[in-house]
Coordinates of N, CA and C in Angstrom, one line a residue:
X1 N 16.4 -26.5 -32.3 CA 16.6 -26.5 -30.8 C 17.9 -25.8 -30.5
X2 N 17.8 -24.9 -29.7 CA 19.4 -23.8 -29.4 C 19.9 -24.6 -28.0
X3 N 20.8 -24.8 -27.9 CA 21.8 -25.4 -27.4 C 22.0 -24.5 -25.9
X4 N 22.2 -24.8 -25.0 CA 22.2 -23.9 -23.6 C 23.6 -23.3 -23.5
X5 N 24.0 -22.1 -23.7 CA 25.3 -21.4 -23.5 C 26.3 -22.3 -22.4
X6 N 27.4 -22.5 -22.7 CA 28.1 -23.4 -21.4 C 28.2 -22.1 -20.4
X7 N 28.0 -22.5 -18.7 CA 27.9 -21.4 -17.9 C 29.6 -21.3 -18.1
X8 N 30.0 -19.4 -17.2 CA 31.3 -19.3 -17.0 C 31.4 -19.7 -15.7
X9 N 30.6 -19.6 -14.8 CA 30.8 -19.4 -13.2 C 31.2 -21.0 -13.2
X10 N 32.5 -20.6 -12.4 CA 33.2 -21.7 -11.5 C 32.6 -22.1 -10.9
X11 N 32.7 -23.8 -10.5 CA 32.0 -24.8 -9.2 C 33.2 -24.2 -7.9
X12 N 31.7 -24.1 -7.0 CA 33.1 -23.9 -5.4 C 33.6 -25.2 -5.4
X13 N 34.3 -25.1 -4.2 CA 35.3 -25.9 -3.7 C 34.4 -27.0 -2.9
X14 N 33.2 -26.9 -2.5 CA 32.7 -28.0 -2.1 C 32.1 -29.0 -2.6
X15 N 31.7 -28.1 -4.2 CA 31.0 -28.8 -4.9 C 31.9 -29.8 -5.6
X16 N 33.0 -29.3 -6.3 CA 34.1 -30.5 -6.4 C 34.2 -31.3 -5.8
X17 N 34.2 -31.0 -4.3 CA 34.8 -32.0 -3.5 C 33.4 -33.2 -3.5
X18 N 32.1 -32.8 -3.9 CA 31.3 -33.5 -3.7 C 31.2 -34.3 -4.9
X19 N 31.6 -33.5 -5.8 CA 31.7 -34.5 -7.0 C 32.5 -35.6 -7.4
X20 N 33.6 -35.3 -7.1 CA 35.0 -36.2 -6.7 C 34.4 -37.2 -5.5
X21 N 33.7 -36.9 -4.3 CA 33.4 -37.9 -3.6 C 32.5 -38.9 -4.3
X22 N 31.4 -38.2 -5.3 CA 30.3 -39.4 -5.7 C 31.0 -40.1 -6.8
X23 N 32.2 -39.7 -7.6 CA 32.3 -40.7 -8.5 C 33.3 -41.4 -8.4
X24 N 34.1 -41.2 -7.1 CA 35.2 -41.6 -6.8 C 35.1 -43.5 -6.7
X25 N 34.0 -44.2 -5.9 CA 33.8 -44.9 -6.2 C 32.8 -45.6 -6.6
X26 N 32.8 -45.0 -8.0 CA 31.9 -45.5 -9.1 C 31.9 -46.7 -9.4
X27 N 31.3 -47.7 -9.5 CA 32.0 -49.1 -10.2 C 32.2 -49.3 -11.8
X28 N 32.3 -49.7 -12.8 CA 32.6 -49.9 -14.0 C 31.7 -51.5 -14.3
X29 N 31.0 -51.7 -15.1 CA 30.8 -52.9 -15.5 C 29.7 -53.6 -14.4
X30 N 29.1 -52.5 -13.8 CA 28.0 -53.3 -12.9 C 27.8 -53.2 -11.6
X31 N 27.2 -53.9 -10.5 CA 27.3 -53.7 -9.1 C 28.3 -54.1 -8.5
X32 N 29.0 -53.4 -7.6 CA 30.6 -53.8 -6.7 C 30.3 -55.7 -6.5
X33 N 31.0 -56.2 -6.5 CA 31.3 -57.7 -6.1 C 31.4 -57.6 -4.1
X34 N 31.8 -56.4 -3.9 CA 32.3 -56.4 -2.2 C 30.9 -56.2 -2.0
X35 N 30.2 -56.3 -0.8 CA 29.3 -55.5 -0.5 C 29.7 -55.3 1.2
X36 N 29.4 -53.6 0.5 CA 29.5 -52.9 1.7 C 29.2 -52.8 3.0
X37 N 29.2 -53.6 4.3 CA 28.6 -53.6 5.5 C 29.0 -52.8 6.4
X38 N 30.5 -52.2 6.4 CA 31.0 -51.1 7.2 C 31.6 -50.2 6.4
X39 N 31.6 -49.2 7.5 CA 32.1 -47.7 7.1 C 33.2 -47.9 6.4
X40 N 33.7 -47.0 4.9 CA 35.0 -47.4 4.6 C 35.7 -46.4 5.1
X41 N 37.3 -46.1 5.4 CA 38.1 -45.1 5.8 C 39.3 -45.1 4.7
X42 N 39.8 -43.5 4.6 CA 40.3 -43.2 3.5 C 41.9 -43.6 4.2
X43 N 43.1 -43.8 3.3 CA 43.8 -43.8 3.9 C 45.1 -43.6 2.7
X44 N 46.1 -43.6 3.1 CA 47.4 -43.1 2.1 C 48.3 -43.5 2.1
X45 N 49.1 -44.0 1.6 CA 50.4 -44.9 1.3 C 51.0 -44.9 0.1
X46 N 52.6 -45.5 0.3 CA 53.7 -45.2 -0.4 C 53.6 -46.1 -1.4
X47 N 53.8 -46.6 -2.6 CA 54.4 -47.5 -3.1 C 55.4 -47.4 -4.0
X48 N 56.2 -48.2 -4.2 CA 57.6 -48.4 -5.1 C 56.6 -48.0 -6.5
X49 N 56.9 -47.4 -7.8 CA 56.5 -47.2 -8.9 C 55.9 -48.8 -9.2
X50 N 57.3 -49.5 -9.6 CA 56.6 -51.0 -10.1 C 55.6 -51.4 -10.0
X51 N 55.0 -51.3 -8.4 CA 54.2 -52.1 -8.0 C 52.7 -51.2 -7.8
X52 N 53.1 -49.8 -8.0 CA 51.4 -49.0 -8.4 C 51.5 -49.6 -9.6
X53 N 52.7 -49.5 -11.1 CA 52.3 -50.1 -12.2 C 51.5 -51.3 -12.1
X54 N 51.9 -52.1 -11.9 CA 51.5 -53.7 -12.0 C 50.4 -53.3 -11.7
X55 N 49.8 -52.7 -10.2 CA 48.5 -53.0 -9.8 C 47.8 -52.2 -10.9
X56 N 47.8 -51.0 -11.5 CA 47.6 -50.0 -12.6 C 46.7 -51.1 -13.5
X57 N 47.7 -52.1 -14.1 CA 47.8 -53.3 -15.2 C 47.0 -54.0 -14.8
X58 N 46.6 -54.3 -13.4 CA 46.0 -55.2 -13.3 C 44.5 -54.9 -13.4
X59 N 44.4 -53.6 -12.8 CA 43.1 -53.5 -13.2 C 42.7 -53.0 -14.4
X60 N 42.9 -52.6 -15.0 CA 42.9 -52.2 -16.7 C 42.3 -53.8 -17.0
X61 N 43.3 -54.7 -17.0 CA 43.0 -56.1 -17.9 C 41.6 -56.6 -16.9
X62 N 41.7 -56.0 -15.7 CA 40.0 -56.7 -15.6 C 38.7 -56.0 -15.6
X63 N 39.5 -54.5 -16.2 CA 38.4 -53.9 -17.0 C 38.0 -54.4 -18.5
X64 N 39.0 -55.0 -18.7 CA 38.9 -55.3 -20.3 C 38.1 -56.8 -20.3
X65 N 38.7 -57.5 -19.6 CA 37.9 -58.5 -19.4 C 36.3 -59.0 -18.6
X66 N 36.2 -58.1 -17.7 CA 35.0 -58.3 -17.1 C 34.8 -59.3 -16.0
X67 N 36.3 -59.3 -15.2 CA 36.0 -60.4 -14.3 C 37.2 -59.2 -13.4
X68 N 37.1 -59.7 -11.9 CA 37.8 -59.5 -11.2 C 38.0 -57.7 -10.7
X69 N 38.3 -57.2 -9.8 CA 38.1 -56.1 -9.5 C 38.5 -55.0 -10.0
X70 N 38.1 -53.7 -10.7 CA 38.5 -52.9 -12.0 C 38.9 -51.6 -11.1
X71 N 39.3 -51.7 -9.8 CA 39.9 -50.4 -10.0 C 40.1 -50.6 -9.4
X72 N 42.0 -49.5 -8.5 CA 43.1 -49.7 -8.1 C 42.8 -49.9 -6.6
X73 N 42.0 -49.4 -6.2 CA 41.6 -49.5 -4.5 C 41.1 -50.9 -4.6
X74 N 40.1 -51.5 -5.5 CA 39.6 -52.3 -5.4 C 40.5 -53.7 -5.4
X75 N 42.1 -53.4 -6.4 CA 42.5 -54.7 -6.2 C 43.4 -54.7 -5.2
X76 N 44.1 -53.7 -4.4 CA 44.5 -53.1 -3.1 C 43.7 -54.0 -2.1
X77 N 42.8 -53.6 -1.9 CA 41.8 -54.1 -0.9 C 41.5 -55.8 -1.2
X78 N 41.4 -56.5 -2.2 CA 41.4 -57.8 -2.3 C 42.7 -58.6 -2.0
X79 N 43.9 -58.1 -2.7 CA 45.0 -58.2 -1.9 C 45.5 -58.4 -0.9
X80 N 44.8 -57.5 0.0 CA 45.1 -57.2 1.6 C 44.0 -58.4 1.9
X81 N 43.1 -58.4 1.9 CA 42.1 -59.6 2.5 C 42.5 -61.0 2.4
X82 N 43.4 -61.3 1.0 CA 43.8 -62.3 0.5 C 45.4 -62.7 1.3
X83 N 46.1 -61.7 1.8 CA 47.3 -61.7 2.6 C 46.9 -61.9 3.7
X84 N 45.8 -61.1 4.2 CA 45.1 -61.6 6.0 C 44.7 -62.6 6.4
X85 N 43.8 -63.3 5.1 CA 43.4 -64.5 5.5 C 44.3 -65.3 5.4
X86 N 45.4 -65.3 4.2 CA 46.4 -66.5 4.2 C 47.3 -66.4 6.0
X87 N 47.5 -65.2 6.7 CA 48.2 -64.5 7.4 C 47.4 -65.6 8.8
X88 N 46.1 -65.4 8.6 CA 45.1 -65.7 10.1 C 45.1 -67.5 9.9
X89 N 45.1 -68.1 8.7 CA 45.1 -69.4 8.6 C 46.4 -70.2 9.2
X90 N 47.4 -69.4 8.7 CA 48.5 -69.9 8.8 C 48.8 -70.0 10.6
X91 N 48.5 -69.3 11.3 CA 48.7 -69.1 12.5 C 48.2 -70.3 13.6

């Protein structure tokens, strides 16, 4: 069986962009734990080095482990839920 030539032609610029969109939030290890009910919105922010590291770390060890959310948006976003609700209780 002969092997298909790798093509030379470049992907446009949309098709990247669509491919980057679909695997952007791929899950690792199974079906998301969140489930999705509303739109998500992209958004951008600063952080101190340390603390992208740490979050970096954090999800690495709960890819290795198989518990808890495996990737950096995902422990971002638990974070913040977990600050809001402590935030809304406390009030």
């Amino acid at each position: 069986m002969a092997l298909k030539p790798r093509s030379t032609k470049k992907p446009s610029d949309a098709q990247v962009a669509a491919l980057a969109d679909k695997l952007a939030d791929k899950q690792y290890g199974g079906p998301s734990p969140i489930i999705k009910t509303e739109k998500t919105v992209q958004r951008s922010l600063a952080l101190p080095q340390s603390l992208d590291q740490a979050i970096t770390r954090v999800s690495a060890e709960n890819k290795l482990s198989g518990s808890g959310p495996k990737n950096t948006s995902a422990v971002i976003r638990e974070a913040l839920e977990q600050y809001l609700e402590r935030r809304n209780n406390d009030d």
